[in-house]
Amino acid sequence: MNKFIPFAIFCAISSALYVGLSLNPSNIPSELINDPVPEFALSEVGSDIASFSSETIATEEDVIIMNFFASWCAPCYVEHPFLMELKNRGYKIYGVAYKDRARNITRFLEEQGNPYDHVGADENGRVGIEFGVYGMPETYIIKNGIIKYKHIGPILEMQFEDEFIPILESARR
Amino acid sequence: MIVELGHFALILACLLSFIQGTFPLYGALKNRGRLMSLSAPAAYGQFFFVAISFFALMYAFIVSDFSVVNVARNSHTLKPLLYKISATWGSHEGSILFWAFVLALYGAMVAYFGRRLPKSFHVTVLAVQAMVGFGFYLFLLLTSNPFERVFPFPMEGNGLNPLLQDPGLAFHPPLLYMGYVGLSVTFSFAVGALIEGRVDAAWARWVRPWTLLAWCFLTAGLSLGSWWAYYELGWGGWWFWDPVENAAFMPWLVATGLLHSAIVVEKRDTLKAWTILLAIIAFSFSLLGTFIVRSGVLTSVHAFATDPERGVFILAFLFLVIGGSLLLFAMRADRLQAGGLFAPVSRESMLVINNLLLSVAALVVLFGTLYPLLRDALTGDKITVGPPFFNMAFGFLMIPLLLVMGLGPSTNWKRADLVGLLGRLKFIMLAALFATIVIFYIADGGEIMAAVWLGLGLWLLLSTLFEWAERVKLFKPGSIARIFRQPRASMGMSFGHLGLAIAVIGISGTSYWNIEHQDIMRYGDSASIGGYEVTFRDTDGIVGPNYTAVKAIFDISRDGKAVTTLEPEARVYMTPPMPTTEAAILSTLSADLFVVIGEANNKEHTEWAVRLYYKPLQIWLWAGVAIMVLGGLISLSDRRFRMGAPTRGYK
Amino acid sequence: MRIIATVICFFAMSSAALAVGVDEGRLADPAQEARAQGLMKQLRCLVCQNESIVDSNAALAKDLRMIVRERITLGESDEQVLDFMTSRYGDWVLLKPPFEGATIVLWFSPLILLLIGFYVIYHNLKRQKIVATAEPLSADEQTRLKKLLADGDDR
């Protein structure tokens, strides 16, 4: 038997491990890319904040951003300035308050600013599950009712200009 | 100051390991006595300094010196002393320092106990040991320094995960590391043999005690971890095929194979190349396990904080050590002369089958553990390989293994008569089958796999006893004397196999006949499970050293008679804030009653969520593995394994 | 048929479940509950490291457990319930790797490796016989052999 086989197998394993170092095993890509937005309806957050449903999104012609957030989610605070920036640049953002209480949501938006055109409350998290959400925050880019991209975790500075904006723009076209 | 001393000592140990790994080896190759004599003192010195280093870190934890980053991250003034001490090895940096400490300890032990080994071989073994150590010291000093200071320093530490504040878990890493790292000795012996180009029965005799020692520790460490999970995690599970568990299990499987393979080398002077390869692979799995836990390559409940930079270092180190030794094997294995021959049915071939099944098991576990990574790297798909796969795959391999284990010890060396063997054992087989049917009837049936495992466990139990009875000629006069004259290695074998049989029987009971009962209970409510009446009496609020808890009080009775009171707790720790459950367990020979208290169901706190589990034969699992460890220790105490014992004229 | 709206009314709002998650929503029919438990053991808790949703205390795990039960009550088959999960979370959510395509290699690996091993052993045994007939022992080796046999006699 060729005595080099153990060495060869080990080399194969090492290469796999080396590649593995650059991968992130807990980043699960979305199953829903290029699928239509699932049907859903959201509760109201407050009387003066417009809620929305899947139908509202379906009527949007331009690209929109759908952001799952919560007042109890620390990274959401970090991400918030970037959402405000997106609003300033003219993008429409739909916010889903995941498993949060109305008064906490309104307080969050009052204190941090409201980047959202519409905000709905997903009180029991079912809408999140329909979207395959498993952590906060998560952001979707949607065009013509089709999900084009999912961003897991907060949008951070380094990803904002280099990744997120270009994807937004290409989805727009 | 002491911390700086520790740091400095670490550097000294590093230098000494380099010296130990180079000059004496050169001396062995060129027959320079003076260079060779550097070896043992360097080994003792290395151990001395790394011990200073290790205890310096421990000192920092004991006095809660939060100017040391490691202490600040992983300790807290409120933590009980035992856990401050165990926090020394609880973090990534601390555990690597512990690795290096144990490695140097074994090196010093080999330096001392191997005094009568042929000089050049002794020195070569120590050199290999030292070079492995050198890699670890570099890793520590360059990427994972436990002695880093921070300024300004915090007034309070960050605490440690409260789940880890448990006596079982405090001792689990030391035992495991003594096992993992112990395999470095067999590795060094194997590589030494390759370098010298010689493996004989004497070599196997030198290797066996070290393998046994490492194996005993590994078995104990793994069992302790399992037992801890069982009573701590709140639902009575004891094995999850988590990547880090697998990382410790794979070396155990290979080490078990190695133990058996070394017997063949010793007795029959054959299977040498294979045994050398196993020795290299066993330690390779140890190193691989170390890598997996720290690099972020796989997700696991056990994983340390992930850091790909460290991952690259370890991987490079792995490649040098493992790749290097496997390459050496490929080039030098032909020099090992083949020895005794054996027939297709013989003790040797039984042991070969044992090795085959254990090696395939280790490879399958490796494949399953790495598969998500491989798939992600090759196709980008994210996939989980969980307990359903491992249970099936491992179970598939264990069935023939348990069958063969029952036959093996009764099989002759060199050439055996299979028909005669089966003839002698057929009554045992029938007895096992009969007992299984009877138990099945008493237990009111069950799944088919339950019968399979129960039957196999009974088969192994009875056949091991049968073999022992035949060996001591139990029913002939003088058997008592014969019993005591049995060589310890044989007693060890019997105990080892017996322990496994008992464990397998325990596993079949607890896996297939367990009962679970979940409910909301009010004070005064009773529930019935497994023949016990569990009555919920009351709850109490208690305050511990670093937690507050709700303690529930349950009265347990059976057939109307009070048995005991169980008091499970639901704790909330303070830093970091985390809820945990402390189950209350009533263990008897026939089953464990496992009671867990959950949350209050109403504002008045008079209704509570309660989980009850009835786990038949659970204690047999722990008893079984304890007996296995006992068997290993008995074997270890065999006088023939004393390193100083005369080697009968072999050079 | 989308049942989300009905479901929102059906089940109470979930709050973060600490410690032991005893689900109040357990199905009345023990056979159905057993089926649900079986399925739950196969689904991975997405926010934990390597636990099933039945073992985990996480809020998301609890939500997923409720969904499994709902769908069983609505008459879905085991496959359909698992499909619901994988269509949203991918194959990753299954603890049992699917039996298809690339994973077939994984499932058959014990058998394949075993067969390879048997072949290697068989091959080596045959080679042994060839070596044996070729070389008789020298006088030196004879004495060594005698010593070894005497050594190996005590079991």
XYZ file of C-alpha atoms in Angstrom, chain B residues 205 235 241-242 269 299-301 340-342 347 352 356-357 364 367 371 375 382-386 388-389 392-393 396 409 467 487 490 518 581 596 599 609 611 640 648, chain C residues 18-23 26 44 49-51 54-55 91-92 94-98 102-103 105-107 109-111 113-114 117-118 121 125 128 132 144 148 151 154-155:
82
model
C 6.446 -2.429 25.720
C -32.627 17.920 30.109
C -21.760 15.151 18.800
C -20.729 18.762 19.120
C 6.321 -8.375 16.420
C -19.525 26.612 15.508
C -19.740 24.912 18.837
C -21.064 25.546 22.340
C 5.101 -12.603 12.844
C 2.540 -13.973 10.479
C -1.006 -14.769 11.342
C -6.204 -13.075 17.823
C -6.880 -5.862 13.288
C -10.243 -1.180 11.507
C -13.575 -0.431 13.148
C -16.323 9.006 9.989
C -15.735 13.535 8.107
C -18.377 18.131 6.304
C -19.359 21.780 1.737
C -24.602 25.694 4.471
C -25.420 22.331 5.903
C -25.656 20.849 9.373
C -24.461 17.411 10.312
C -26.055 16.654 13.624
C -28.986 11.851 13.633
C -26.044 11.233 11.310
C -26.471 6.150 12.847
C -22.902 6.039 11.559
C -23.412 0.988 12.542
C -10.062 -12.426 24.020
C -13.222 -15.789 28.958
C -1.215 -10.767 35.155
C -5.205 -9.356 31.620
C -43.634 18.358 31.326
C -30.974 25.442 35.997
C -36.119 20.534 36.773
C -40.434 29.669 35.324
C -43.247 25.012 34.860
C -39.980 18.965 33.807
C 6.160 -5.619 33.306
C 15.890 -8.931 28.169
C -35.606 31.872 30.315
C -34.481 28.645 31.890
C -36.678 25.648 31.184
C -39.078 26.181 28.335
C -42.110 24.204 29.250
C -44.423 24.918 26.382
C -48.422 21.324 23.900
C -31.599 23.051 14.552
C -24.423 26.412 18.746
C -25.440 22.942 17.697
C -28.665 22.342 19.620
C -36.381 21.058 21.614
C -33.210 21.330 23.681
C -30.950 22.844 4.603
C -28.821 24.197 7.400
C -31.958 20.300 9.506
C -29.828 18.400 11.982
C -30.022 15.354 9.794
C -28.234 16.133 6.539
C -30.562 15.470 3.622
C -23.328 15.389 -2.245
C -24.482 14.245 1.172
C -21.159 10.380 0.216
C -21.450 11.395 3.831
C -24.190 8.906 4.645
C -18.972 6.950 4.317
C -18.933 4.367 7.133
C -19.707 1.578 4.690
C -14.449 3.283 4.469
C -15.126 -0.125 5.966
C -10.338 -1.112 5.019
C -11.331 -4.722 4.413
C -6.414 -5.950 5.153
C -2.830 -10.798 4.452
C 2.060 -11.950 4.216
C 6.387 -16.214 4.614
C 15.279 -14.570 19.036
C 9.861 -14.110 22.020
C 7.952 -14.047 26.524
C 2.099 -15.464 29.881
C -1.158 -13.884 28.854
